[in-house]
JSON list of C-alpha atoms in Angstrom, two decimals:
[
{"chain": "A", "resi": 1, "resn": "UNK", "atom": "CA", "xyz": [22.14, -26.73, 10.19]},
{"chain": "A", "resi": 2, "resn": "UNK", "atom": "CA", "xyz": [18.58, -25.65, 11.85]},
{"chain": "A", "resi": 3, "resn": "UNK", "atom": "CA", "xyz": [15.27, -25.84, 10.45]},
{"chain": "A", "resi": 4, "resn": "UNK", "atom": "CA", "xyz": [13.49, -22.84, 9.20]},
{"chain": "A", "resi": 5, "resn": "UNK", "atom": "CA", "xyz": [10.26, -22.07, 10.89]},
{"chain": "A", "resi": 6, "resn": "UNK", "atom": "CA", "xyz": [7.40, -22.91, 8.57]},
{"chain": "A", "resi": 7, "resn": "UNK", "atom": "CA", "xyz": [5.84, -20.72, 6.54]},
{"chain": "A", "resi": 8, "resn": "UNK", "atom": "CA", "xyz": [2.75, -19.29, 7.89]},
{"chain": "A", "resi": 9, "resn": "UNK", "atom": "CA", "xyz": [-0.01, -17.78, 4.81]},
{"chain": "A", "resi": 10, "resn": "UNK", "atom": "CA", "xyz": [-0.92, -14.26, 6.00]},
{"chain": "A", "resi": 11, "resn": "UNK", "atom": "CA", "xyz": [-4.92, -13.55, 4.24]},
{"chain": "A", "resi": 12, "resn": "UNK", "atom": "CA", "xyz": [-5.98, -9.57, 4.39]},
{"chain": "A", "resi": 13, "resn": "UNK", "atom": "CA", "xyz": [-8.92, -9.08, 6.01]},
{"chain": "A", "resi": 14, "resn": "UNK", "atom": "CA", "xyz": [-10.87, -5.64, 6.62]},
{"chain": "A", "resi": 15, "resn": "UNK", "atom": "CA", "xyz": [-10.42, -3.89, 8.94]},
{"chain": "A", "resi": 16, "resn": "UNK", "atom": "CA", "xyz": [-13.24, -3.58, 11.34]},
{"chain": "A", "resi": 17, "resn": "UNK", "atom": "CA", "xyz": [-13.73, -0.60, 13.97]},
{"chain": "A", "resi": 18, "resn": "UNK", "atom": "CA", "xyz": [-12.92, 3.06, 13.87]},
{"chain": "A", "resi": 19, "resn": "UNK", "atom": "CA", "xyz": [-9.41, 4.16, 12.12]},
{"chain": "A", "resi": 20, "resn": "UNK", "atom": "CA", "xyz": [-9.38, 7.28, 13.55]},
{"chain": "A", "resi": 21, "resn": "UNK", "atom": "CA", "xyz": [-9.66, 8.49, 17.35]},
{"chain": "A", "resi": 22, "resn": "UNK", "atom": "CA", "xyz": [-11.26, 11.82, 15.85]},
{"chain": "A", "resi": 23, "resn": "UNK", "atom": "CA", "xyz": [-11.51, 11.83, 12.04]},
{"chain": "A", "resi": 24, "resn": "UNK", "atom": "CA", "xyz": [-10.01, 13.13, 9.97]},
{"chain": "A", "resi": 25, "resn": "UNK", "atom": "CA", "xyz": [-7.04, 14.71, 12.75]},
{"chain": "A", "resi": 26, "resn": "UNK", "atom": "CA", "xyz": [-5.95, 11.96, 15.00]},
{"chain": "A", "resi": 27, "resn": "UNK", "atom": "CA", "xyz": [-5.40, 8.40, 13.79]},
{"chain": "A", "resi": 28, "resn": "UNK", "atom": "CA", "xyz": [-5.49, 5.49, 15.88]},
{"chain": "A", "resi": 29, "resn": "UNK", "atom": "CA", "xyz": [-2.33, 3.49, 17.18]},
{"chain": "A", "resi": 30, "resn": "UNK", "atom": "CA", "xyz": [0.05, 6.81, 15.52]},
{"chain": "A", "resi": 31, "resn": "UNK", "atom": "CA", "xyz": [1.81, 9.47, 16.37]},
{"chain": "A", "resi": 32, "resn": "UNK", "atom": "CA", "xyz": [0.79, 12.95, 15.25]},
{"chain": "A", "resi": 33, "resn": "UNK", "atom": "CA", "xyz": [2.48, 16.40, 15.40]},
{"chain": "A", "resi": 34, "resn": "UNK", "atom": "CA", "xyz": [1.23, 19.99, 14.86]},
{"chain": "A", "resi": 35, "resn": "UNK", "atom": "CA", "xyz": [3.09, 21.83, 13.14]},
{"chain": "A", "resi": 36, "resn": "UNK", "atom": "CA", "xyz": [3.25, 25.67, 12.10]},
{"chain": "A", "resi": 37, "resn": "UNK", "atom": "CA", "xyz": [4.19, 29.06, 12.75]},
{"chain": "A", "resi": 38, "resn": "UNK", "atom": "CA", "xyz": [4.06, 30.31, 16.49]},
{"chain": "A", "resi": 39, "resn": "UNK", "atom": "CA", "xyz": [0.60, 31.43, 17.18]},
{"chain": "A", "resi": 40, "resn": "UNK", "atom": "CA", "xyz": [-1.76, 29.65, 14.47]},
{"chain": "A", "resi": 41, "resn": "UNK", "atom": "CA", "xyz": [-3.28, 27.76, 17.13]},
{"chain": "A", "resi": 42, "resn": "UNK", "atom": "CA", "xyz": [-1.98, 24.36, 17.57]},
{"chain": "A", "resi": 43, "resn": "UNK", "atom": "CA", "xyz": [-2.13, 24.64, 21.41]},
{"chain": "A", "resi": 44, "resn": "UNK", "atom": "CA", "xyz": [-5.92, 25.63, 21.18]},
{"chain": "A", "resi": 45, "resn": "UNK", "atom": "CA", "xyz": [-6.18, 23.01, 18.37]},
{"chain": "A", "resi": 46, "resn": "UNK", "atom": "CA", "xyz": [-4.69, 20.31, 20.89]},
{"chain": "A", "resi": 47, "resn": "UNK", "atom": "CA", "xyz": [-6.46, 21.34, 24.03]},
{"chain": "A", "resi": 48, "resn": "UNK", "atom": "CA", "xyz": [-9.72, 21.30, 21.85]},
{"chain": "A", "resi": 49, "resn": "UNK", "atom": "CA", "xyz": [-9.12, 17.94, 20.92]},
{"chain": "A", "resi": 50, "resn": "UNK", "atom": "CA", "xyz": [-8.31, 16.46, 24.33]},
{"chain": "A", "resi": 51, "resn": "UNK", "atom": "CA", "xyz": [-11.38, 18.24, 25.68]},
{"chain": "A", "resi": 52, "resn": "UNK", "atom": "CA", "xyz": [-13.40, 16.05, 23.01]},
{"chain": "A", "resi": 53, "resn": "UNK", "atom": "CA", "xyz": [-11.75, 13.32, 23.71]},
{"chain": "A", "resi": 54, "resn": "UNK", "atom": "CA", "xyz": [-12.23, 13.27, 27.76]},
{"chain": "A", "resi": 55, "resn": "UNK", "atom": "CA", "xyz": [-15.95, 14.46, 27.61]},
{"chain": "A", "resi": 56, "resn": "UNK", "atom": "CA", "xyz": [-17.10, 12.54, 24.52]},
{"chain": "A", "resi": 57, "resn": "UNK", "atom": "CA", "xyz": [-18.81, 15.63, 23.58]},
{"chain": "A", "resi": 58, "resn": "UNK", "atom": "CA", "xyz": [-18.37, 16.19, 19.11]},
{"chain": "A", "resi": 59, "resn": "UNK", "atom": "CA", "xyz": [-16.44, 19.33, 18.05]},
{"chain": "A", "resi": 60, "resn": "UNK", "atom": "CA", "xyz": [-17.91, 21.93, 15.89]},
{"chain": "A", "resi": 61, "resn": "UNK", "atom": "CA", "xyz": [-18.41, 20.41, 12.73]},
{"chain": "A", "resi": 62, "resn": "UNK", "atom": "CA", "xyz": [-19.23, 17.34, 13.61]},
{"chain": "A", "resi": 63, "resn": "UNK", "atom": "CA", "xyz": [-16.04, 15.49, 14.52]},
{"chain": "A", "resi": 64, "resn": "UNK", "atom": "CA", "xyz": [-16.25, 13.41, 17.36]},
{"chain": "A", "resi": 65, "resn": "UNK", "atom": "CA", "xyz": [-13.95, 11.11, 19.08]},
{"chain": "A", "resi": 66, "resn": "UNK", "atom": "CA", "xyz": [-14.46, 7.38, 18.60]},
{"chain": "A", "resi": 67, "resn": "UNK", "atom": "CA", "xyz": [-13.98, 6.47, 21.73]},
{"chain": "A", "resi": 68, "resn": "UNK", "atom": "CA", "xyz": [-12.96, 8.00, 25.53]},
{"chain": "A", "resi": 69, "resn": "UNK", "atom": "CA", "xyz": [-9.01, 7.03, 26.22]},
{"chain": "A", "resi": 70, "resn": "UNK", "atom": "CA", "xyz": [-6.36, 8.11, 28.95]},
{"chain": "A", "resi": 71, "resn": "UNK", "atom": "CA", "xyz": [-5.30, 11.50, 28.34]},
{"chain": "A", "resi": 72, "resn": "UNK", "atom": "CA", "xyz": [-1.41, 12.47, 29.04]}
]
């Protein structure tokens, strides 16, 4: 027989920092897909959002990127 590892007591705690990499489209830490009929604009929608996200410049409306990160 082995011994079980002891329990350890998890507490919540808030979460501190942005959520989102731009709010409300892209969250942080996740994957996320565009999806929709051919020619609605999800490749302008994308390159928009990557050109936000390497200049640090807001989008129209007011959605800006949280912070500046590696592009692919």
């Amino acid at each position: 027989m082995r011994r079980p590892e002891p329990t350890v007591l998890l507490t919540p705690r808030p979460l501190i920092g942005p959520r989102a990499l731009v709010d409300p489209f892209l969250p942080l830490h996740e994957t996320t897909v565009f999806f929709g009929d051919g020619g609605t604009g999800k490749g302008y929608l994308a390159l928009l959002l990557v050109a936000a996200i390497a200049t640090s410049i807001p989008l129209p409306g007011a959605y800006g990127a949280a912070k500046r990160v590696p592009i692919l």
